[in-house]
Amino acid sequence: MAFMEKPPAGKVLLDDTVPLTAQIEASQSLHSHTEYIIRVQRGVSAENSWQIVRRYSDFDLLNNSLQISTLSLPLPPKKLIGNMEREFIAERQKGLQAYLDAITSHHILSNCELVKKFLDPNSYSVNYTEIALQHVSMFFRSEPKWEVVEPLKDIGWRIRKKYFLMKIKNQPKERLMLSWADLGPDKYLSDKDLQYAVKLLSSCSHPYIYRITFATANESSALVIRPFSEKGTLKDLIYKAKPKDPFLKKYCNPKKIQGLELQQIKTYGRQILEVLKFLHEKGFPYGHLHSANVMLDGDTCKLLDLENSLLGLPSFYRSYFSQFRKINTLEGVDVHCFGHLLYEMTYGRPPDMIPVDNFPPAPSVFVVSVLESILTCEAMKNGMPTVSRLLQMPLFSDVLLTNSEKPQFKIPTKLKEALKTSKECIEKRLTEEQKLIHQHRRLTRAQSHHGSEEEKKKRKILARKKSKRSAYESGEEHSAKYSNSNNSAGSGASSPLTSPSSPTPPSTAGALSIPPAPPPPPLPPAAPPLSAEVPTQPSPQPHVSASRGALLSSIQNFQKGTLKKTQTCDYSAPRIS
């Protein structure tokens, strides 16, 4: 399958993980309220931006909806009296800007549907829960043995993926979970290959992959059913959360931050690395590892959502690894995401920022050694280690795996080729996005450096030096011109020009008499016009040999002793009175 220039029907081109930034440009007062004009931008391209108008009441409504996260967000307080004064409006605008910065920089909040709808209402105006229900209802018409127990509202972070608690009619006590999702921007498989690959997932058997009961896909979406676990995911264990609670409530602001025990970190880490190695060897793209995609089954970790890469959904950590050009393969993405997961298992929370150069105290130096190989600035520059290299590190090399289940996942050769091409297309889009971000970062850094105070001072000093140099050079040029004009004037006064018809009179100061120069010879007559019959005649030469001889004779007979002596009065010495 070649790279698709035209997206398939039903494919959502918008990448929901691309960060949105918001800047309040102005405010305007209308009657009894104030409106704030906000410029919203998606990604690094200024062309991909738009304006929205919001009142304080809109901010207040959003903030009330986000209270489920239990985060303390910096929304300015209400004011009933004096809220139309210019100084108050300017101060409130600063406070609202700080609020926007807080929600757009928070990884979980910035990806939630509430914030997306507030900043980009045109792209997120659809009710995705209703759409999901319509698709699920159509599915139940052809598969009547399933029945919906209840919708699991907002238990995941994805806007276009919805969950429902299910049961089989003849097995009412067994609970299953149905997930429905749109096709994403990285969907490059043909519809036929996609449907075949999704159905193939239910045949996958691995001790560290969570079992899929049923899976199907069409040209616009996919539906997957798997057993529901009351224990929840690895993220639920770390944050001590209830699986059915909304994502914002469970993970935004945990009451108690505590990492796992060292033996749990070692065992879970080894199990996750083993399943990643298995998928890489099979040529199956993943790229969606995070702690909420790891189900706990006793003391065993099992990977979830293998279908995500087939459906073209963007990764949870995409806004992180898209910043680093060395993380440009899905294998590298899996290792980078494993670094996030290991940090979360160790410290009970995600890292504050990426890269991380200083790690808090850990249960073992071997944990820090693995984290340094993945999350530090040096690791980002040099590239990610392989899964095989991580398995050889001391933290995981001595872990004994007791599960003896033999992995089975047969992928036909033709589908393997389609998966390989799809993987290359996903990596190509990532590389192009990383290139744009890198170019934007360089431009921003250059503009910031050019506008810094230190750089402004340097430019002022250089301009001052250049001004002095040009003034000095223009002064030198002026003095040179003045000197040349004086010299020419002096030489003209000391030796005045004489007319050739007025010979210089002989000097009477000495005995030497120099005969005057002979008058110039007369001009020769004009030559007759040339013709073939009349030859040209040579012009006659003037006779000057006699006068020249007299001049030479007088020069040779010159005697210095015959000159008169003269007295010179020197007035150059200083006079002292």
Coordinates of C-alpha atoms in Angstrom, one line a residue, residues 40-504:
V40 CA -6.2 30.6 19.9
Q41 CA -3.5 28.7 18.0
R42 CA -3.1 25.0 17.3
G43 CA 0.5 23.8 17.2
V44 CA 3.4 26.1 16.1
S45 CA 1.9 27.5 12.9
A46 CA 0.5 31.0 13.3
E47 CA -1.6 30.4 10.2
N48 CA -3.6 27.8 12.2
S49 CA -5.2 30.3 14.6
W50 CA -8.5 31.9 15.1
Q51 CA -10.3 34.4 17.4
I52 CA -12.9 33.6 20.0
V53 CA -14.8 36.0 22.3
R54 CA -15.5 35.1 25.9
R55 CA -17.0 36.8 28.9
Y56 CA -16.0 36.2 32.5
S57 CA -19.1 34.1 33.0
D58 CA -17.8 31.7 30.4
F59 CA -14.5 31.3 32.3
D60 CA -16.5 30.8 35.5
L61 CA -18.7 28.1 33.9
L62 CA -15.6 26.3 32.6
N63 CA -13.9 26.5 36.0
N64 CA -16.9 25.0 37.7
S65 CA -16.9 22.1 35.3
L66 CA -13.2 21.5 35.9
Q67 CA -13.7 21.4 39.7
I68 CA -14.1 17.6 39.3
S69 CA -10.3 17.5 38.9
T70 CA -9.9 19.0 42.5
L71 CA -7.1 21.2 41.1
S72 CA -6.8 24.8 42.5
L73 CA -6.9 26.8 39.3
P74 CA -6.0 30.6 39.3
L75 CA -9.4 32.1 38.2
P76 CA -9.7 35.7 39.3
P77 CA -12.6 36.2 41.8
K78 CA -15.9 37.7 41.0
K79 CA -16.6 41.4 41.6
L80 CA -20.1 42.9 41.5
I81 CA -19.3 46.6 42.1
G82 CA -16.7 48.6 40.1
N83 CA -16.2 45.8 37.6
M84 CA -16.3 48.2 34.6
E85 CA -13.4 50.4 35.7
R86 CA -10.5 50.5 33.3
E87 CA -7.9 49.5 35.9
F88 CA -10.0 46.6 37.1
I89 CA -10.5 45.3 33.6
A90 CA -6.8 45.4 32.8
E91 CA -6.0 43.6 36.1
R92 CA -8.6 41.0 35.5
Q93 CA -7.3 40.4 31.9
K94 CA -3.9 39.5 33.4
G95 CA -5.6 37.1 35.8
L96 CA -7.6 35.4 33.0
Q97 CA -4.4 35.1 30.9
A98 CA -2.7 33.3 33.8
Y99 CA -5.8 31.0 34.0
L100 CA -5.6 30.2 30.3
D101 CA -1.8 29.5 30.6
A102 CA -2.5 27.1 33.6
I103 CA -5.1 24.9 31.8
T104 CA -3.3 24.8 28.4
S105 CA 0.0 23.8 30.0
H106 CA -1.5 21.0 32.1
H107 CA -1.2 17.7 30.2
I108 CA -4.5 16.2 31.2
L109 CA -6.6 19.3 31.3
S110 CA -5.4 20.5 27.9
N111 CA -6.6 17.3 26.3
C112 CA -10.0 17.1 27.9
E113 CA -13.2 17.8 26.0
L114 CA -14.2 20.8 28.3
V115 CA -11.1 22.8 27.5
K116 CA -11.1 21.9 23.8
K117 CA -14.8 23.0 23.4
F118 CA -14.0 26.3 25.2
L119 CA -11.1 27.2 23.0
D120 CA -12.2 25.5 19.7
P121 CA -16.0 25.3 19.6
N122 CA -16.1 24.8 15.8
S123 CA -14.0 21.6 15.9
Y124 CA -15.6 20.1 19.0
S125 CA -19.3 21.0 18.6
V126 CA -20.4 17.4 18.1
N127 CA -21.9 15.3 20.9
Y128 CA -19.6 12.2 20.6
T129 CA -21.5 10.2 23.2
E130 CA -24.6 10.3 21.1
I131 CA -22.6 9.3 18.0
A132 CA -21.1 6.4 19.9
L133 CA -24.6 5.3 21.1
Q134 CA -25.9 5.3 17.5
H135 CA -23.0 3.1 16.3
V136 CA -23.4 0.8 19.3
S137 CA -27.1 0.5 18.7
M138 CA -26.5 -0.5 15.0
F139 CA -24.1 -3.1 16.2
F140 CA -26.6 -4.6 18.6
R141 CA -29.1 -5.1 15.8
S142 CA -26.7 -7.6 14.2
E143 CA -25.4 -9.0 17.5
P144 CA -28.5 -9.3 19.8
K145 CA -26.7 -11.3 22.5
W146 CA -25.0 -8.2 23.9
E147 CA -26.7 -5.7 26.2
V148 CA -25.6 -2.3 27.6
V149 CA -25.6 -2.0 31.3
E150 CA -24.5 1.6 31.6
P151 CA -22.3 4.2 29.9
L152 CA -18.9 4.7 31.6
K153 CA -18.8 8.4 31.2
D154 CA -15.5 10.1 30.7
I155 CA -13.4 7.3 32.2
G156 CA -10.8 7.8 29.4
W157 CA -8.9 10.8 28.2
R158 CA -9.8 10.6 24.5
I159 CA -12.5 12.9 23.2
R160 CA -13.5 10.6 20.3
K161 CA -13.5 7.3 22.3
K162 CA -16.4 6.3 24.5
Y163 CA -16.9 3.3 26.9
F164 CA -19.9 1.3 28.0
L165 CA -20.3 -1.4 30.6
M166 CA -21.7 -4.6 28.8
K167 CA -23.1 -8.0 29.6
I168 CA -24.1 -11.1 27.7
K169 CA -27.8 -11.9 28.0
N170 CA -27.3 -15.5 28.9
Q171 CA -24.4 -14.7 31.3
P172 CA -25.8 -11.7 33.3
K173 CA -23.1 -11.8 36.0
E174 CA -20.2 -11.4 33.7
R175 CA -19.2 -7.8 33.0
L176 CA -17.5 -6.6 29.8
M177 CA -16.3 -3.2 28.6
L178 CA -17.1 -1.9 25.1
S179 CA -15.0 0.8 23.6
W180 CA -16.0 2.7 20.4
A181 CA -13.6 5.1 18.6
D182 CA -13.4 7.2 15.4
L183 CA -10.6 6.5 13.0
G184 CA -7.7 8.9 13.6
P185 CA -5.2 10.9 11.5
D186 CA -2.7 8.1 11.4
K187 CA -5.0 5.6 9.8
Y188 CA -3.2 4.4 6.7
L189 CA -4.5 0.9 6.2
S190 CA -7.0 0.2 3.6
D191 CA -10.5 -0.5 4.8
K192 CA -10.2 -4.1 3.9
D193 CA -6.8 -4.5 5.7
L194 CA -8.1 -2.6 8.7
Q195 CA -11.2 -4.8 9.2
Y196 CA -9.1 -8.0 8.8
A197 CA -6.4 -6.7 11.3
V198 CA -8.9 -5.7 13.9
K199 CA -10.7 -9.0 13.8
L200 CA -7.3 -10.7 14.1
L201 CA -6.8 -9.1 17.5
S202 CA -9.2 -11.5 19.2
S203 CA -6.9 -14.4 18.2
C204 CA -3.9 -12.9 19.9
S205 CA -2.8 -14.9 22.9
H206 CA 0.0 -13.6 25.2
P207 CA 0.5 -13.7 29.0
Y208 CA 1.0 -9.9 29.0
I209 CA -1.7 -8.8 26.5
Y210 CA -5.2 -8.3 27.8
R211 CA -7.7 -10.6 26.0
I212 CA -10.1 -9.2 23.5
T213 CA -13.5 -10.9 23.3
F214 CA -14.8 -9.3 20.1
A215 CA -13.6 -6.6 17.7
T216 CA -14.9 -5.1 14.5
A217 CA -14.3 -2.1 12.3
N218 CA -16.0 -0.2 9.4
E219 CA -14.9 2.7 7.1
S220 CA -15.3 5.3 9.9
S221 CA -14.9 3.7 13.4
A222 CA -14.2 0.6 15.3
L223 CA -15.7 -1.3 18.3
V224 CA -13.9 -3.6 20.7
I225 CA -15.2 -5.6 23.6
R226 CA -13.0 -7.0 26.4
P227 CA -13.6 -8.2 30.0
F228 CA -14.1 -5.5 32.6
S229 CA -11.7 -5.6 35.6
E230 CA -12.9 -4.4 38.9
K231 CA -9.2 -3.8 40.0
G232 CA -8.7 -1.4 37.2
T233 CA -5.4 -0.4 35.5
L234 CA -1.9 0.1 36.7
K235 CA -2.6 3.8 36.9
D236 CA -5.6 3.1 39.2
L237 CA -3.2 1.2 41.5
I238 CA -0.7 4.0 41.6
Y239 CA -3.3 6.8 42.2
K240 CA -5.5 4.6 44.4
A241 CA -8.5 5.4 42.2
K242 CA -11.8 3.7 41.3
P243 CA -11.9 2.4 37.7
K244 CA -15.4 3.8 36.9
D245 CA -14.6 7.4 38.0
P246 CA -14.0 10.1 35.4
F247 CA -10.4 10.5 34.2
L248 CA -10.1 14.1 35.5
K249 CA -11.2 13.0 39.0
K250 CA -8.9 9.9 39.2
Y251 CA -5.6 11.3 38.0
C252 CA -5.4 15.1 38.0
N253 CA -4.8 15.7 41.7
P254 CA -4.1 12.5 43.7
K255 CA -4.7 12.8 47.5
K256 CA -1.6 10.8 48.3
I257 CA 1.5 10.6 46.1
Q258 CA 3.3 7.3 46.7
G259 CA 5.3 5.1 44.3
L260 CA 5.2 1.3 44.1
E261 CA 7.5 -1.0 46.0
L262 CA 10.8 -1.9 44.3
Q263 CA 9.8 -5.5 43.6
Q264 CA 6.6 -4.4 41.9
I265 CA 8.6 -1.9 39.8
K266 CA 11.0 -4.6 38.7
T267 CA 8.3 -7.2 37.9
Y268 CA 5.8 -5.0 36.2
G269 CA 8.6 -3.3 34.2
R270 CA 10.0 -6.6 33.0
Q271 CA 6.6 -7.9 32.0
I272 CA 5.9 -4.7 30.0
L273 CA 9.3 -4.8 28.2
E274 CA 8.7 -8.5 27.3
V275 CA 5.4 -7.8 25.6
L276 CA 6.9 -4.7 23.8
K277 CA 9.7 -6.9 22.5
F278 CA 7.2 -9.5 21.3
L279 CA 5.2 -6.9 19.3
H280 CA 8.4 -5.4 17.8
E281 CA 9.5 -8.8 16.6
K282 CA 6.1 -9.4 15.1
G283 CA 6.3 -6.1 13.2
F284 CA 3.1 -4.9 14.9
P285 CA 3.1 -1.2 15.6
Y286 CA 2.0 0.0 19.1
G287 CA 3.1 3.4 20.3
H288 CA 0.4 3.8 23.0
L289 CA 2.0 2.7 26.2
H290 CA 1.0 4.5 29.4
S291 CA -0.1 3.3 32.8
A292 CA -3.8 3.6 32.0
N293 CA -3.3 1.2 29.1
V294 CA -1.9 -1.5 31.4
M295 CA -4.5 -3.7 33.1
L296 CA -3.7 -5.5 36.3
D297 CA -4.7 -9.2 36.6
G298 CA -3.4 -10.3 40.0
D299 CA 0.3 -9.6 40.0
T300 CA 0.5 -9.6 36.2
C301 CA 0.5 -6.6 33.9
K302 CA -1.4 -6.9 30.6
L303 CA -1.3 -4.5 27.7
L304 CA -4.5 -2.8 26.5
D305 CA -5.6 -1.0 23.3
L306 CA -3.5 -2.8 20.7
E307 CA -6.1 -1.6 18.2
N308 CA -5.2 2.1 18.6
S309 CA -2.3 2.1 16.1
L310 CA -4.5 0.3 13.5
L311 CA -7.2 2.9 13.9
G312 CA -4.6 5.7 13.5
L313 CA -5.2 7.3 17.0
P314 CA -2.5 9.7 18.3
S315 CA -0.5 8.7 21.4
F316 CA -1.1 10.1 24.9
Y317 CA 2.5 11.3 25.1
R318 CA 2.7 12.6 21.5
S319 CA 3.1 16.3 22.7
Y320 CA 6.2 15.2 24.5
F321 CA 8.1 13.0 22.1
S322 CA 7.2 15.2 19.1
Q323 CA 9.6 17.8 20.6
F324 CA 12.7 15.5 20.0
R325 CA 13.8 14.5 16.5
K326 CA 15.7 11.4 17.7
I327 CA 12.5 9.8 18.8
N328 CA 11.3 9.1 15.2
T329 CA 10.3 5.4 15.2
L330 CA 7.4 3.6 16.9
E331 CA 10.0 1.4 18.7
G332 CA 11.6 4.6 20.1
V333 CA 8.2 6.0 21.0
D334 CA 7.4 2.8 23.0
V335 CA 10.7 3.1 24.9
H336 CA 10.1 6.8 25.6
C337 CA 6.6 6.1 26.9
F338 CA 8.1 3.3 29.1
G339 CA 10.3 5.9 30.7
H340 CA 7.2 7.9 31.6
L341 CA 5.5 4.8 33.0
L342 CA 8.6 3.8 35.0
Y343 CA 8.9 7.3 36.5
E344 CA 5.2 7.1 37.5
M345 CA 5.6 3.7 39.1
T346 CA 8.7 5.0 41.0
Y347 CA 7.5 8.4 42.3
G348 CA 3.7 8.0 42.2
R349 CA 3.2 10.9 39.7
P350 CA 4.3 11.9 36.2
P351 CA 7.4 14.0 35.7
D352 CA 6.9 17.8 35.9
M353 CA 8.7 18.3 32.6
I354 CA 10.6 16.5 29.9
P355 CA 13.6 16.1 29.8
V356 CA 14.4 15.3 33.4
D357 CA 18.0 15.9 34.5
N358 CA 17.6 15.7 38.3
F359 CA 15.7 12.7 39.8
P360 CA 14.4 12.5 43.3
P361 CA 15.7 9.7 45.6
A362 CA 14.5 6.3 44.3
P363 CA 14.2 2.8 45.9
S364 CA 17.3 1.7 43.9
V365 CA 20.1 3.3 41.9
F366 CA 19.3 0.9 39.1
V367 CA 15.9 2.6 38.7
V368 CA 17.6 5.9 38.2
S369 CA 20.0 4.4 35.8
V370 CA 17.2 3.2 33.5
L371 CA 15.4 6.6 33.8
E372 CA 18.6 8.4 32.9
S373 CA 19.0 6.3 29.7
I374 CA 15.5 7.4 28.6
L375 CA 14.4 10.8 30.0
T376 CA 17.5 12.9 30.3
C377 CA 18.5 15.6 27.9
E378 CA 21.5 13.5 26.8
A379 CA 19.2 10.6 26.0
M380 CA 16.9 12.8 23.9
K381 CA 19.9 14.0 21.9
N382 CA 21.4 10.5 21.4
G383 CA 18.2 8.5 20.8
M384 CA 16.3 5.9 22.8
P385 CA 17.9 2.6 23.9
T386 CA 16.3 -0.6 22.5
V387 CA 13.9 -2.8 24.5
S388 CA 16.6 -5.6 24.4
R389 CA 19.1 -3.2 25.9
L390 CA 16.7 -2.3 28.7
L391 CA 16.0 -6.0 29.5
Q392 CA 19.8 -6.5 30.0
M393 CA 20.1 -3.7 32.6
P394 CA 20.5 -4.7 36.2
L395 CA 17.0 -3.5 37.2
F396 CA 15.3 -6.1 35.1
S397 CA 17.9 -8.8 34.2
D398 CA 17.4 -10.8 37.4
V399 CA 13.6 -10.9 37.4
L400 CA 12.2 -14.4 37.1
L401 CA 9.0 -14.7 35.0
T402 CA 6.8 -17.6 36.2
N403 CA 4.1 -17.4 33.5
S404 CA 4.5 -20.4 31.1
E405 CA 1.8 -19.5 28.6
K406 CA 3.1 -19.7 25.0
P407 CA 2.5 -16.5 23.0
Q408 CA 0.5 -16.9 19.8
F409 CA -0.2 -14.2 17.2
K410 CA -0.1 -15.2 13.6
I411 CA -0.1 -12.3 11.1
P412 CA -0.3 -13.2 7.4
T413 CA 2.5 -12.1 5.1
K414 CA 0.3 -9.7 3.1
L415 CA -1.0 -8.0 6.2
K416 CA 2.5 -7.8 7.6
E417 CA 3.5 -5.8 4.5
A418 CA 0.5 -3.5 4.9
L419 CA 1.3 -3.0 8.6
K420 CA 4.9 -2.2 7.7
T421 CA 3.8 0.5 5.2
S422 CA 1.3 1.9 7.7
K423 CA 4.1 2.1 10.3
E424 CA 6.3 4.0 7.9
C425 CA 3.6 6.5 7.1
I426 CA 2.9 7.1 10.9
E427 CA 6.7 7.7 11.4
K428 CA 6.8 10.0 8.4
R429 CA 4.0 12.2 9.8
L430 CA 5.8 12.3 13.1
T431 CA 9.1 13.3 11.5
E432 CA 7.4 16.1 9.5
E433 CA 5.8 17.4 12.7
Q434 CA 9.1 17.3 14.6
K435 CA 10.8 19.2 11.7
L436 CA 8.2 22.0 11.9
I437 CA 8.5 22.2 15.7
H438 CA 12.4 22.3 15.4
Q439 CA 12.3 25.1 12.9
H440 CA 9.8 27.1 15.0
R441 CA 12.0 26.6 18.1
R442 CA 15.1 27.9 16.2
L443 CA 13.2 30.9 14.9
T444 CA 11.8 31.7 18.4
R445 CA 15.2 31.4 20.0
A446 CA 16.7 33.7 17.4
Q447 CA 14.0 36.3 17.9
S448 CA 14.3 36.1 21.7
H449 CA 18.1 36.5 21.4
H450 CA 17.7 39.5 19.0
G451 CA 15.2 41.2 21.3
S452 CA 17.1 40.6 24.6
E453 CA 18.4 43.6 26.6
E454 CA 22.0 42.4 26.3
E455 CA 21.7 42.1 22.5
K456 CA 20.1 45.6 22.3
K457 CA 23.1 47.1 24.3
K458 CA 25.5 45.4 21.9
R459 CA 23.7 46.8 18.9
K460 CA 23.7 50.3 20.4
I461 CA 27.5 50.1 21.1
L462 CA 28.2 48.9 17.6
A463 CA 26.0 51.6 16.1
R464 CA 27.9 54.2 18.2
K465 CA 31.2 52.9 17.0
K466 CA 30.1 52.9 13.4
S467 CA 28.9 56.5 13.7
K468 CA 32.2 57.6 15.1
R469 CA 34.1 55.8 12.5
S470 CA 32.1 57.3 9.7
A471 CA 32.5 60.8 11.2
Y472 CA 36.2 60.3 11.4
E473 CA 36.5 59.0 7.9
S474 CA 34.4 62.0 6.5
G475 CA 36.7 64.4 8.5
E476 CA 39.8 62.9 7.0
E477 CA 38.3 63.1 3.5
H478 CA 37.4 66.8 4.1
S479 CA 40.9 67.7 5.3
A480 CA 42.5 65.8 2.4
K481 CA 40.4 67.8 0.0
Y482 CA 41.3 71.1 1.8
S483 CA 45.0 70.2 1.6
N484 CA 44.8 69.4 -2.1
S485 CA 43.1 72.7 -2.9
N486 CA 45.7 74.6 -0.9
N487 CA 48.5 72.8 -2.7
S488 CA 47.0 73.5 -6.1
A489 CA 46.5 77.2 -5.2
G490 CA 50.1 77.5 -4.0
S491 CA 51.7 76.0 -7.0
G492 CA 49.6 78.3 -9.3
A493 CA 50.9 81.4 -7.5
S494 CA 54.6 80.4 -7.6
S495 CA 54.6 79.5 -11.2
P496 CA 52.1 81.5 -13.1
L497 CA 51.1 80.3 -16.6
T498 CA 52.6 82.4 -19.4
S499 CA 51.2 82.9 -22.8
P500 CA 53.2 81.3 -25.6
S501 CA 53.1 84.7 -27.6
S502 CA 54.7 86.6 -24.6
P503 CA 58.2 85.2 -23.9
T504 CA 59.6 85.5 -20.4

